C-alpha cells in the first residue's frame, strides 16, 4: 500500500496549536495574584514601538488612509494588550479589580493613553497637526478589537478545558492535570511512576502467591468442613456443642465377621 502523505491542513493546524500554546503560556507574578505572558509582552512592545515610529517620526506619508491606519494600528495593539495579563483561578478572582485587571489595563493604556493622550502629544510636534477624527478612529478600532480579543479569550479557555477533560489516562499521565495556560501539574499526594510501578509489582507478587494450589490445606479444609457438618447431628463436644458419633449400628453391619467388636451378639 502507498504511504499516507501528511494532510497540509492538519500540519498547519498542529503548528498553529503549538504556537498558540506557547504564546499564551503565563507565569505568576511574585506577591500578586496575577500571571504575565512574556511572549505577549514582547509582541505588544514591538507593535507599540512600530506605531510610535510611524506616528512620531518625520517620515514621508504612506500610501494608506490615515484614519484606517489609526483604526487598525491601535486596534491590534489593544488586541495584544488584552492578553498580556492573565487572571488565574483562585481566591483573587473574588476581588473585582483583580478579576477585571485585563480590562483596566486596556482601558488605561490603549483607550486613554494610546487613543487620546497620544494625539495631543503628536499635535505638539511641528510636522504634525491635530485631527479630532484620529481620536475617533482610535477609539472605534480599540472597541472592535477589544470585543474580538474577548471572544478569542473565551474560545481559548473553552479549548483548554476540553483538553484537560479528555486527556488519556496513561501510566505517565495519572495524577497530573493541565491548567488553562497549558502547563502540567501533579496532584498533591499523587505517587510518582516509579512508586506506582514498585507498588504494582508488590501487589502482583502477593497475588501470585495467593493462587498457589496447596493440596494439604485443601484436604485439611475439607476434613474440617466434613467434621462440622457431621457434628451438627452428633452428641459430642464439637462445633456448636455437637461432635462425631462414637458408634453407629450401620457401621457394625458393614464390617466383616472377624472384625466386629466383641460382646453379646444380638440374634
Short mmCIF file of C-alpha atoms in Angstrom, two decimals:
data_model
loop_
_atom_site.label_atom_id
_atom_site.label_comp_id
_atom_site.label_asym_id
_atom_site.label_seq_id
_atom_site.Cartn_x
_atom_site.Cartn_y
_atom_site.Cartn_z
CA UNK A 1 0.00 0.00 0.00
CA UNK A 2 1.28 3.52 -0.73
CA UNK A 3 2.49 5.54 2.21
CA UNK A 4 -0.03 8.00 3.62
CA UNK A 5 1.02 11.55 2.90
CA UNK A 6 0.53 14.18 5.64
CA UNK A 7 -2.51 16.39 5.20
CA UNK A 8 -1.34 20.02 4.80
CA UNK A 9 -4.27 21.46 6.75
CA UNK A 10 -3.64 19.07 9.64
CA UNK A 11 0.04 20.00 9.79
CA UNK A 12 -0.81 23.69 9.74
CA UNK A 13 -3.40 23.18 12.48
CA UNK A 14 -0.88 21.35 14.68
CA UNK A 15 1.70 24.11 14.18
CA UNK A 16 -0.90 26.76 14.99
CA UNK A 17 -1.94 24.92 18.17
CA UNK A 18 1.68 24.71 19.31
CA UNK A 19 2.20 28.40 18.57
CA UNK A 20 -0.91 29.48 20.47
CA UNK A 21 0.02 27.26 23.41
CA UNK A 22 3.48 28.83 23.53
CA UNK A 23 2.35 32.44 23.16
CA UNK A 24 -0.48 32.05 25.70
CA UNK A 25 1.72 30.48 28.37
CA UNK A 26 1.71 32.62 31.50
CA UNK A 27 3.83 32.78 34.64
CA UNK A 28 2.86 34.05 38.10
CA UNK A 29 3.93 37.48 39.29
CA UNK A 30 5.61 37.47 42.69
CA UNK A 31 3.37 38.63 45.57
CA UNK A 32 0.45 39.27 43.17
CA UNK A 33 -2.50 37.01 42.26
CA UNK A 34 -1.88 37.64 38.55
CA UNK A 35 0.00 35.91 35.76
CA UNK A 36 2.05 37.51 32.99
CA UNK A 37 2.52 36.26 29.43
CA UNK A 38 6.10 37.13 28.37
CA UNK A 39 5.52 36.37 24.69
CA UNK A 40 2.57 38.76 24.55
CA UNK A 41 4.62 41.42 26.37
CA UNK A 42 7.34 41.34 23.70
CA UNK A 43 4.82 41.25 20.85
CA UNK A 44 2.87 44.21 22.26
CA UNK A 45 6.03 46.21 22.91
CA UNK A 46 7.30 45.62 19.37
CA UNK A 47 3.97 46.68 17.85
CA UNK A 48 3.72 49.83 20.00
CA UNK A 49 7.29 50.81 19.07
CA UNK A 50 6.38 50.42 15.39
CA UNK A 51 3.27 52.60 15.86
CA UNK A 52 5.35 55.20 17.70
CA UNK A 53 7.82 55.40 14.83
CA UNK A 54 5.04 55.75 12.27
CA UNK A 55 3.19 58.37 14.33
CA UNK A 56 6.03 60.49 15.74
CA UNK A 57 8.95 60.27 13.33
CA UNK A 58 9.15 62.73 10.39
CA UNK A 59 8.57 60.08 7.75
CA UNK A 60 7.04 60.61 4.32
CA UNK A 61 3.33 59.96 4.06
CA UNK A 62 2.40 56.34 3.48
CA UNK A 63 0.04 55.39 0.60
CA UNK A 64 -2.53 54.28 3.18
CA UNK A 65 -5.57 56.09 4.52
CA UNK A 66 -4.55 57.84 7.74
CA UNK A 67 -7.83 57.01 9.50
CA UNK A 68 -7.59 53.33 8.57
CA UNK A 69 -4.03 53.29 9.88
CA UNK A 70 -5.21 54.68 13.21
CA UNK A 71 -8.14 52.25 13.30
CA UNK A 72 -6.22 49.02 12.67
CA UNK A 73 -2.94 50.11 14.28
CA UNK A 74 -4.26 50.94 17.72
CA UNK A 75 -6.94 48.26 17.43
CA UNK A 76 -4.37 45.48 17.02
CA UNK A 77 -2.34 46.96 19.87
CA UNK A 78 -5.47 46.71 22.05
CA UNK A 79 -5.92 43.09 20.99
CA UNK A 80 -2.37 42.21 22.06
CA UNK A 81 -2.54 44.22 25.26
CA UNK A 82 -5.64 42.34 26.41
CA UNK A 83 -3.66 39.08 26.61
CA UNK A 84 -0.66 40.43 28.49
CA UNK A 85 -2.19 39.84 31.94
CA UNK A 86 -3.91 36.62 32.90
CA UNK A 87 -6.09 36.13 35.98
CA UNK A 88 -5.74 32.52 37.19
CA UNK A 89 -8.33 30.61 39.16
CA UNK A 90 -8.11 31.28 42.88
CA UNK A 91 -9.35 33.45 45.73
CA UNK A 92 -8.03 36.56 43.99
CA UNK A 93 -10.83 36.41 41.42
CA UNK A 94 -13.31 37.42 44.10
CA UNK A 95 -11.79 40.94 44.12
CA UNK A 96 -13.36 42.94 41.32
CA UNK A 97 -10.28 44.94 40.27
CA UNK A 98 -8.18 41.77 40.10
CA UNK A 99 -10.84 39.92 38.13
CA UNK A 100 -11.11 42.86 35.71
CA UNK A 101 -7.37 43.56 35.56
CA UNK A 102 -7.05 42.99 31.76
CA UNK A 103 -9.92 45.40 31.06
CA UNK A 104 -8.47 48.02 33.42
CA UNK A 105 -5.05 47.81 31.74
CA UNK A 106 -6.59 48.03 28.27
CA UNK A 107 -8.81 50.97 29.22
CA UNK A 108 -5.93 52.90 30.74
CA UNK A 109 -3.15 52.18 28.26
CA UNK A 110 -5.00 51.64 24.99
CA UNK A 111 -8.09 53.85 25.18
CA UNK A 112 -6.87 56.72 27.33
CA UNK A 113 -3.12 56.98 26.66
CA UNK A 114 -2.94 55.44 23.19
CA UNK A 115 -6.21 56.75 21.80
CA UNK A 116 -6.45 60.24 23.34
CA UNK A 117 -3.22 61.38 25.01
CA UNK A 118 -1.01 60.29 22.11
CA UNK A 119 -2.93 62.53 19.68
CA UNK A 120 -2.35 65.60 21.85
CA UNK A 121 1.34 64.71 22.09
CA UNK A 122 1.53 64.46 18.28
CA UNK A 123 -0.07 67.88 18.00
CA UNK A 124 2.90 69.42 19.80
CA UNK A 125 5.28 68.26 17.07
CA UNK A 126 5.96 70.82 14.31
CA UNK A 127 5.40 68.33 11.49
CA UNK A 128 2.08 67.03 12.87
CA UNK A 129 -1.39 68.54 13.05
CA UNK A 130 -4.18 67.77 15.48
CA UNK A 131 -7.17 65.97 13.92
CA UNK A 132 -10.18 65.02 16.10
CA UNK A 133 -11.15 62.24 13.68
CA UNK A 134 -7.92 60.45 14.58
CA UNK A 135 -9.15 60.11 18.17
CA UNK A 136 -12.47 58.73 16.95
CA UNK A 137 -10.68 56.22 14.72
CA UNK A 138 -8.50 55.13 17.62
CA UNK A 139 -11.47 54.59 19.96
CA UNK A 140 -13.53 52.72 17.38
CA UNK A 141 -10.64 50.44 16.47
CA UNK A 142 -9.85 49.73 20.11
CA UNK A 143 -13.51 48.94 20.85
CA UNK A 144 -13.84 46.49 17.96
CA UNK A 145 -10.57 44.66 18.63
CA UNK A 146 -11.32 44.52 22.36
CA UNK A 147 -14.52 42.63 21.56
CA UNK A 148 -12.59 40.27 19.26
CA UNK A 149 -9.98 39.71 21.96
CA UNK A 150 -12.70 38.83 24.47
CA UNK A 151 -14.18 36.26 22.09
CA UNK A 152 -10.74 34.78 21.39
CA UNK A 153 -10.02 34.53 25.11
CA UNK A 154 -13.30 32.69 25.74
CA UNK A 155 -12.51 30.29 22.90
CA UNK A 156 -9.04 29.66 24.33
CA UNK A 157 -10.44 28.91 27.79
CA UNK A 158 -13.02 26.51 26.38
CA UNK A 159 -10.38 24.71 24.33
CA UNK A 160 -8.08 24.30 27.33
CA UNK A 161 -10.96 22.99 29.42
CA UNK A 162 -11.83 20.38 26.79
CA UNK A 163 -8.19 19.30 26.51
CA UNK A 164 -7.93 18.90 30.30
CA UNK A 165 -11.14 16.84 30.45
CA UNK A 166 -10.29 14.44 27.60
CA UNK A 167 -6.63 13.72 28.31
CA UNK A 168 -5.76 9.99 28.00
CA UNK A 169 -5.21 8.22 31.32
CA UNK A 170 -1.82 6.71 30.53
CA UNK A 171 0.65 5.39 33.07
CA UNK A 172 2.65 8.60 32.94
CA UNK A 173 -0.39 10.88 32.98
CA UNK A 174 -2.15 9.59 36.07
CA UNK A 175 -2.10 12.16 38.84
CA UNK A 176 -1.42 15.08 36.50
CA UNK A 177 -3.58 17.82 35.05
CA UNK A 178 -3.13 20.73 32.66
CA UNK A 179 -4.21 24.25 33.58
CA UNK A 180 -5.68 26.92 31.34
CA UNK A 181 -2.18 28.17 30.46
CA UNK A 182 -1.08 24.78 29.11
CA UNK A 183 1.27 23.86 31.97
CA UNK A 184 1.24 20.41 33.57
CA UNK A 185 0.85 19.97 37.31
CA UNK A 186 0.74 16.99 39.64
CA UNK A 187 -2.00 16.43 42.17
CA UNK A 188 -0.92 16.66 45.80
CA UNK A 189 -0.22 13.21 47.22
CA UNK A 190 -0.04 11.57 43.80
CA UNK A 191 2.52 8.78 43.60
CA UNK A 192 5.34 9.01 41.09
CA UNK A 193 5.55 6.48 38.22
CA UNK A 194 8.43 4.68 39.97
CA UNK A 195 6.42 4.31 43.16
CA UNK A 196 3.37 3.18 41.22
CA UNK A 197 5.47 0.55 39.40
CA UNK A 198 7.01 -0.76 42.61
CA UNK A 199 3.64 -0.90 44.35
CA UNK A 200 2.13 -2.70 41.38
CA UNK A 201 4.95 -5.26 41.48
CA UNK A 202 4.39 -5.79 45.20
CA UNK A 203 0.70 -6.36 44.75
CA UNK A 204 1.34 -8.70 41.84
CA UNK A 205 3.80 -10.69 43.91
CA UNK A 206 1.32 -11.17 46.70
CA UNK A 207 -1.41 -12.04 44.23
CA UNK A 208 0.74 -14.73 42.60
CA UNK A 209 1.38 -16.32 45.98
CA UNK A 210 -2.33 -16.36 46.71
CA UNK A 211 -3.15 -18.52 43.65
CA UNK A 212 -0.68 -21.35 44.51
CA UNK A 213 -2.60 -24.63 44.91
CA UNK A 214 -1.98 -26.18 48.32
CA UNK A 215 -3.29 -29.73 48.37
CA UNK A 216 -2.67 -30.25 52.09
CA UNK A 217 -4.53 -27.14 53.09
CA UNK A 218 -7.37 -28.10 50.74
CA UNK A 219 -7.57 -31.57 52.28
CA UNK A 220 -7.50 -30.11 55.78
CA UNK A 221 -10.22 -27.63 54.99
CA UNK A 222 -12.39 -30.39 53.53
CA UNK A 223 -11.88 -32.53 56.62
CA UNK A 224 -12.81 -29.66 58.90
CA UNK A 225 -15.90 -28.96 56.80
CA UNK A 226 -16.95 -32.61 56.97
CA UNK A 227 -16.39 -32.61 60.70
CA UNK A 228 -18.51 -29.55 61.16
CA UNK A 229 -21.32 -30.98 59.04
CA UNK A 230 -21.17 -34.31 60.84
CA UNK A 231 -21.05 -32.69 64.26
CA UNK A 232 -24.33 -30.97 63.71
CA UNK A 233 -26.30 -34.16 64.43
CA UNK A 234 -23.96 -35.86 66.98
CA UNK A 235 -23.74 -35.82 70.72
CA UNK A 236 -20.07 -34.93 71.30
CA UNK A 237 -18.47 -31.65 72.21
CA UNK A 238 -17.60 -30.45 68.70
CA UNK A 239 -18.58 -27.25 66.93
CA UNK A 240 -21.90 -25.91 68.17
CA UNK A 241 -22.00 -28.31 71.13
CA UNK A 242 -22.05 -31.48 68.94
CA UNK A 243 -19.35 -33.94 67.90
CA UNK A 244 -18.82 -37.01 65.73
CA UNK A 245 -20.87 -40.11 66.70
CA UNK A 246 -18.88 -42.79 68.56
CA UNK A 247 -20.80 -45.82 67.31
CA UNK A 248 -23.47 -46.45 64.70
CA UNK A 249 -25.35 -49.71 64.02
CA UNK A 250 -24.95 -49.34 60.25
CA UNK A 251 -21.16 -49.44 60.60
CA UNK A 252 -21.34 -52.74 62.51
CA UNK A 253 -23.30 -54.41 59.74
CA UNK A 254 -20.83 -53.23 57.16
CA UNK A 255 -17.77 -54.76 58.97
CA UNK A 256 -16.59 -58.37 58.27
CA UNK A 257 -17.48 -61.01 60.85
CA UNK A 258 -13.92 -61.22 62.18
CA UNK A 259 -13.60 -57.53 62.76
CA UNK A 260 -16.82 -56.98 64.62
CA UNK A 261 -16.42 -55.73 68.16
CA UNK A 262 -16.66 -58.21 70.97
CA UNK A 263 -19.61 -58.56 73.29
CA UNK A 264 -23.03 -60.02 73.20
CA UNK A 265 -24.32 -60.56 69.67
CA UNK A 266 -27.96 -59.87 69.14
CA UNK A 267 -29.69 -62.57 67.11
#
